[in-house]
Coordinates of C-alpha atoms and ligand atoms in Angstrom, one line a residue:
M1 CA 2.9 -12.2 -16.4
P2 CA 6.5 -12.1 -15.1
S3 CA 9.1 -10.1 -16.9
T4 CA 12.8 -10.0 -16.2
P5 CA 13.6 -7.2 -13.8
K6 CA 16.4 -4.9 -14.8
S7 CA 19.0 -3.6 -12.3
V8 CA 17.7 -0.7 -10.3
P9 CA 19.7 2.5 -10.9
S10 CA 19.5 4.0 -7.4
A11 CA 21.9 5.9 -5.2
L12 CA 20.2 4.3 -2.1
P13 CA 21.5 1.0 -0.7
Q14 CA 19.6 -2.2 -1.7
L15 CA 17.7 -3.6 1.3
Q16 CA 16.9 -7.1 2.4
V17 CA 13.2 -7.0 1.7
R18 CA 12.6 -7.7 -2.0
K19 CA 9.0 -9.0 -2.1
A20 CA 5.8 -7.2 -1.5
I21 CA 2.2 -8.3 -1.3
I22 CA -0.4 -5.8 -2.4
P23 CA -3.9 -6.9 -1.4
A24 CA -6.4 -5.5 -3.9
A25 CA -9.2 -8.0 -3.7
G26 CA -11.8 -5.9 -1.8
L27 CA -15.3 -5.3 -3.2
G28 CA -15.0 -1.5 -3.1
T29 CA -18.5 -1.0 -1.8
R30 CA -17.6 2.5 -0.5
F31 CA -17.3 3.5 -4.2
L32 CA -20.4 2.1 -5.6
P33 CA -21.7 2.5 -8.3
A34 CA -18.3 3.3 -9.8
T35 CA -16.8 0.0 -8.6
K36 CA -19.6 -2.2 -10.0
T37 CA -17.4 -2.8 -13.0
V38 CA -14.2 -0.9 -12.3
P39 CA -11.9 -2.1 -9.4
K40 CA -11.4 0.7 -6.9
E41 CA -7.7 0.3 -7.3
M42 CA -8.1 1.4 -11.0
L43 CA -9.9 4.7 -10.1
T44 CA -7.8 7.6 -11.4
I45 CA -5.8 10.0 -9.3
V46 CA -5.0 12.8 -11.8
D47 CA -3.8 10.6 -14.7
A48 CA -2.8 7.2 -13.1
P49 CA -4.8 4.5 -11.3
I50 CA -4.4 4.3 -7.5
I51 CA -2.6 1.0 -7.8
L52 CA 0.2 2.5 -9.9
Y53 CA 1.1 4.9 -7.1
V54 CA 1.2 1.9 -4.7
V55 CA 3.3 -0.2 -7.0
E56 CA 5.7 2.8 -7.6
E57 CA 6.3 3.1 -3.9
A58 CA 7.2 -0.6 -3.7
V59 CA 9.5 -0.5 -6.7
E60 CA 11.2 2.7 -5.3
A61 CA 11.8 0.8 -2.0
G62 CA 13.8 -1.8 -3.9
I63 CA 11.1 -4.4 -4.2
E64 CA 11.6 -6.8 -7.1
D65 CA 8.6 -9.2 -6.9
I66 CA 5.2 -7.6 -6.4
I67 CA 2.4 -10.0 -5.6
L68 CA -1.0 -8.5 -6.4
I69 CA -3.8 -10.3 -4.5
Q70 CA -6.9 -9.9 -6.6
G71 CA -10.5 -11.0 -6.5
R72 CA -13.2 -11.7 -9.1
G73 CA -13.7 -8.9 -11.6
K74 CA -10.3 -7.4 -11.0
T75 CA -8.5 -8.5 -14.2
A76 CA -8.2 -4.8 -15.3
I77 CA -5.4 -4.5 -12.7
E78 CA -3.2 -7.2 -14.2
D79 CA -4.0 -6.0 -17.7
F80 CA -2.9 -2.6 -16.7
F81 CA 0.6 -3.9 -15.9
D82 CA 0.8 -6.1 -19.0
T83 CA 2.1 -4.9 -22.4
S84 CA -0.5 -3.4 -24.7
Y85 CA 1.2 -4.1 -28.1
E86 CA -1.1 -2.2 -30.4
L87 CA -1.3 0.9 -28.2
E88 CA 2.4 0.9 -27.4
D89 CA 3.3 0.4 -31.1
K90 CA 1.0 3.3 -32.2
L91 CA 2.4 5.7 -29.5
L92 CA 5.9 4.8 -30.5
R93 CA 5.1 5.5 -34.2
D94 CA 3.4 8.8 -33.2
G95 CA 6.4 9.8 -31.1
K96 CA 4.3 9.7 -27.9
S97 CA 5.9 6.7 -26.2
Q98 CA 6.5 8.8 -23.0
L99 CA 2.7 8.6 -22.3
L100 CA 3.1 5.0 -21.2
E101 CA 6.6 5.5 -19.7
R102 CA 5.3 5.4 -16.1
V103 CA 3.8 2.0 -16.5
S104 CA 6.8 0.5 -18.4
R105 CA 9.2 1.9 -15.8
V106 CA 7.7 -0.2 -13.0
R107 CA 7.0 -3.2 -15.4
D108 CA 10.7 -3.2 -16.3
R109 CA 12.0 -3.0 -12.8
A110 CA 9.8 -5.6 -11.0
N111 CA 8.0 -8.8 -11.6
I112 CA 4.3 -8.3 -11.3
I113 CA 2.7 -11.5 -10.2
S114 CA -1.0 -11.9 -9.6
I115 CA -2.8 -14.4 -7.3
R116 CA -6.6 -14.8 -7.0
Q117 CA -8.1 -14.7 -3.5
K118 CA -11.0 -17.1 -4.1
Q119 CA -13.2 -15.9 -1.3
P120 CA -13.4 -12.4 0.3
N121 CA -12.2 -13.7 3.7
G122 CA -10.5 -10.5 4.9
L123 CA -7.1 -8.9 4.8
G124 CA -5.3 -11.6 6.8
H125 CA -6.5 -14.2 4.4
A126 CA -5.5 -12.0 1.4
V127 CA -1.9 -11.7 2.7
L128 CA -1.8 -15.5 3.3
C129 CA -2.7 -16.0 -0.4
G130 CA 0.8 -14.6 -1.1
Y131 CA 2.6 -17.3 0.9
P132 CA 3.4 -19.7 -2.1
I133 CA 5.4 -16.9 -3.7
V134 CA 6.9 -15.2 -0.6
G135 CA 7.8 -18.4 1.4
D136 CA 9.5 -17.8 4.8
Q137 CA 11.4 -14.6 4.0
A138 CA 10.7 -11.1 5.1
F139 CA 8.2 -9.2 2.9
A140 CA 6.3 -5.9 2.7
V141 CA 2.6 -5.4 2.6
L142 CA 1.2 -2.2 1.0
L143 CA -2.6 -1.8 1.0
G144 CA -3.8 -1.3 -2.5
D145 CA -6.0 1.7 -1.7
E146 CA -3.7 3.8 0.4
I147 CA -1.4 6.2 -1.3
M148 CA 1.9 7.5 0.2
I149 CA 3.5 10.4 -1.6
A150 CA 7.2 10.9 -0.7
E151 CA 9.0 14.1 -1.6
T152 CA 12.4 12.3 -1.5
P153 CA 13.4 8.7 -1.9
E154 CA 14.4 8.6 1.8
Q155 CA 10.8 9.5 2.7
N156 CA 9.4 6.4 1.0
T157 CA 7.5 4.6 3.8
T158 CA 8.1 1.0 2.6
R159 CA 11.9 1.8 2.3
R160 CA 11.8 3.2 5.9
L161 CA 10.2 0.0 7.2
S162 CA 12.6 -2.1 5.3
Q163 CA 15.6 -0.1 6.8
V164 CA 14.2 -0.7 10.3
Y165 CA 13.8 -4.4 9.5
S166 CA 17.4 -4.6 8.2
E167 CA 18.8 -2.8 11.3
H168 CA 16.8 -4.6 14.0
Q169 CA 15.8 -7.9 12.3
A170 CA 12.3 -7.4 13.6
S171 CA 9.0 -6.8 11.8
C172 CA 8.1 -3.1 11.5
V173 CA 4.8 -1.4 10.7
A174 CA 4.0 2.2 9.9
V175 CA 1.9 4.1 12.4
M176 CA 0.3 7.5 12.4
E177 CA -1.3 9.5 15.2
V178 CA -5.0 10.0 14.7
E179 CA -7.7 11.9 16.6
A180 CA -9.4 9.9 19.4
E181 CA -12.7 10.0 17.5
D182 CA -11.1 8.3 14.5
V183 CA -9.3 5.5 16.3
S184 CA -12.1 3.0 15.8
K185 CA -11.7 3.2 12.0
Y186 CA -8.3 1.6 12.1
G187 CA -6.1 -1.1 13.5
V188 CA -4.2 0.4 16.4
A189 CA -0.8 -0.3 18.0
D190 CA -0.1 -0.5 21.8
V191 CA 3.4 1.1 21.8
I192 CA 6.3 2.0 24.0
P193 CA 8.5 4.9 22.6
M194 CA 12.0 3.7 21.7
G195 CA 13.6 6.7 19.9
V196 CA 12.6 9.4 17.5
G197 CA 9.6 8.0 15.5
L198 CA 10.3 4.4 16.6
F199 CA 8.3 2.3 19.0
E200 CA 8.3 -1.2 20.5
V201 CA 4.9 -2.8 20.0
R202 CA 3.2 -4.6 22.9
G203 CA 0.1 -5.6 20.8
F204 CA -2.5 -4.5 18.2
V205 CA -6.2 -4.2 18.2
E206 CA -8.3 -4.0 15.0
K207 CA -11.0 -1.3 15.1
P208 CA -11.0 -0.8 18.9
K209 CA -14.1 0.6 20.6
P210 CA -14.1 4.4 20.9
E211 CA -14.1 4.1 24.7
K212 CA -11.3 1.6 25.0
F213 CA -8.3 2.0 22.8
P214 CA -4.6 1.3 23.6
S215 CA -3.2 4.5 21.9
R216 CA -3.9 6.9 19.1
W217 CA -1.2 5.2 16.9
A218 CA -3.1 3.8 14.0
L219 CA -2.0 1.6 11.1
P220 CA -2.1 3.3 7.7
G221 CA -1.6 0.1 5.7
R222 CA 2.2 -0.3 5.3
Y223 CA 4.0 -3.2 6.9
V224 CA 7.3 -5.2 6.7
F225 CA 6.9 -8.6 8.2
D226 CA 9.3 -11.4 9.1
G227 CA 8.1 -14.6 7.4
K228 CA 6.9 -15.9 10.8
I229 CA 3.7 -13.9 10.3
F230 CA 2.5 -16.7 8.0
S231 CA 2.4 -19.3 10.8
Y232 CA 0.0 -17.0 12.7
L233 CA -2.1 -16.3 9.6
K234 CA -2.4 -20.0 8.8
N235 CA -4.0 -20.6 12.2
A236 CA -5.9 -17.4 12.3
K237 CA -9.5 -17.4 13.6
T238 CA -12.3 -15.2 12.3
G239 CA -12.2 -11.7 13.8
I240 CA -14.2 -8.5 13.7
N241 CA -16.7 -8.3 10.8
G242 CA -16.5 -12.1 10.4
E243 CA -13.2 -11.7 8.5
I244 CA -9.6 -13.1 9.1
Q245 CA -8.0 -9.9 10.2
L246 CA -4.3 -9.3 9.6
T247 CA -4.1 -7.2 12.8
D248 CA -5.2 -10.2 15.0
S249 CA -2.2 -12.3 13.7
M250 CA 0.1 -9.3 14.2
N251 CA -1.1 -9.1 17.8
L252 CA -0.4 -12.7 18.5
M253 CA 3.1 -12.4 16.9
A254 CA 3.8 -9.3 19.0
Q255 CA 3.3 -11.4 22.1
E256 CA 6.0 -13.9 21.1
H257 CA 8.4 -11.9 18.9
R258 CA 9.8 -8.4 18.8
M259 CA 7.8 -6.0 16.7
L260 CA 8.5 -2.4 16.0
A261 CA 6.4 0.5 14.7
S262 CA 7.7 3.6 12.9
T263 CA 6.2 7.0 11.9
F264 CA 6.7 8.1 8.3
A265 CA 7.3 11.4 6.5
A266 CA 5.4 10.7 3.3
K267 CA 2.0 12.3 2.8
R268 CA -0.7 9.6 3.1
F269 CA -4.1 9.6 1.4
D270 CA -6.8 7.0 2.0
A271 CA -7.8 6.8 -1.6
G272 CA -10.3 4.0 -0.8
D273 CA -12.5 6.7 0.9
K274 CA -14.5 9.3 -1.0
L275 CA -13.1 12.3 0.8
G276 CA -9.5 10.9 0.8
Y277 CA -9.8 10.2 -2.9
L278 CA -10.9 13.7 -3.7
K279 CA -8.2 15.2 -1.5
A280 CA -5.6 13.1 -3.4
N281 CA -6.9 14.3 -6.7
I282 CA -6.8 17.9 -5.6
E283 CA -3.3 17.8 -3.9
L284 CA -1.7 15.7 -6.6
G285 CA -3.4 17.9 -9.3
L286 CA -1.8 20.9 -7.6
R287 CA 1.6 19.2 -7.7
N288 CA 1.3 18.6 -11.4
T289 CA 3.1 21.4 -13.3
E290 CA 0.7 21.3 -16.2
L291 CA -2.4 21.6 -14.0
H292 CA -1.1 23.7 -11.1
D293 CA -1.9 27.2 -12.2
D294 CA -5.3 26.6 -13.7
L295 CA -6.4 24.3 -10.8
A296 CA -5.2 26.7 -8.1
H297 CA -7.0 29.6 -9.9
Y298 CA -10.2 27.5 -10.1
L299 CA -10.0 26.4 -6.4
K300 CA -9.4 30.0 -5.3
G301 CA -12.5 31.0 -7.2
L302 CA -14.6 28.4 -5.4
V303 CA -13.9 29.8 -1.9
P304 CA -15.3 33.3 -1.3
Ligands
LIG1 C1 -7.5 -2.1 7.1 C2 -6.8 -2.8 8.3 C3 -6.6 -1.8 9.4 C4 -5.9 -0.5 8.8 C5 -6.7 0.0 7.7 C6 -5.9 1.2 7.0 O1 -8.9 -1.9 7.5 O2 -7.5 -3.9 8.7 O3 -5.9 -2.3 10.4 O4 -5.8 0.4 9.9 O5 -6.9 -1.0 6.6 O6 -6.7 1.8 6.0 P1 -10.0 -1.5 6.4 O7 -9.8 -0.1 6.0 O8 -9.9 -2.4 5.3 O9 -11.3 -1.7 7.2

């Protein structure tokens, strides 16, 4: 459902990376039974679905074409970004059009394109599904269940990675330092420090064993890739969990091309995990001016 993007009124410079892939095809088994009929990306954080926060980050980073990779039963996501004529007309007549303003803001600034991933073959395969739209140019990947909340436009994680890409003409992925006992939950980068918050990458390992990991710098699900990643993904072999892992292709690319990793200042929530989802609701609820006082009062009352 492409719409014509309008020019972006932003004080920040326009960057080279204009396309983003948002994989949102996972089965959401960690959130059953809720996700039996509702895609996990449509679960609500305060008053907006998880996917809207992710799309907002992309749009605020100057992305113009957003490619949603969806699976069966996920049509609610593309419907969400489509126009809802009856509802929008009624809200307009009732003087409440601002209630949908957040959705129309991203819809007016970017093309939302959806592609179906026909089999759940893993994250690497989901990203490869975006190739017909992205082609050989640089692009961002934002995982559809990870939320990054930036206090300022400069803190936007995808913008930061795009800036590094523009400066160094090398793929750049976000990394965060995690506790040793959590390393095996993530893809992990083997890095050499380069400057403040910036690293050269020697390789990546998906879900390393707790006793053998290259570092504690884990991948939180934000990437900017050179188009070359697709040639690795096209030839990718099945990896851990019987899936085509994005991290495996990243690792092969890092052996042959320069790759960088960057820390980020935004606050990250793993909204695809029950605890992360609850934390996101509480923290973003506290940041909401209408809810802050009552929610803070309620939370204080819960803790003796
Ligand atoms: C995926 C990636 C992994 C990354 C993680 C972030 O794993 O494969 O490299 O660290 O997302 O959440 P998943 O959480 O889908 O198992």
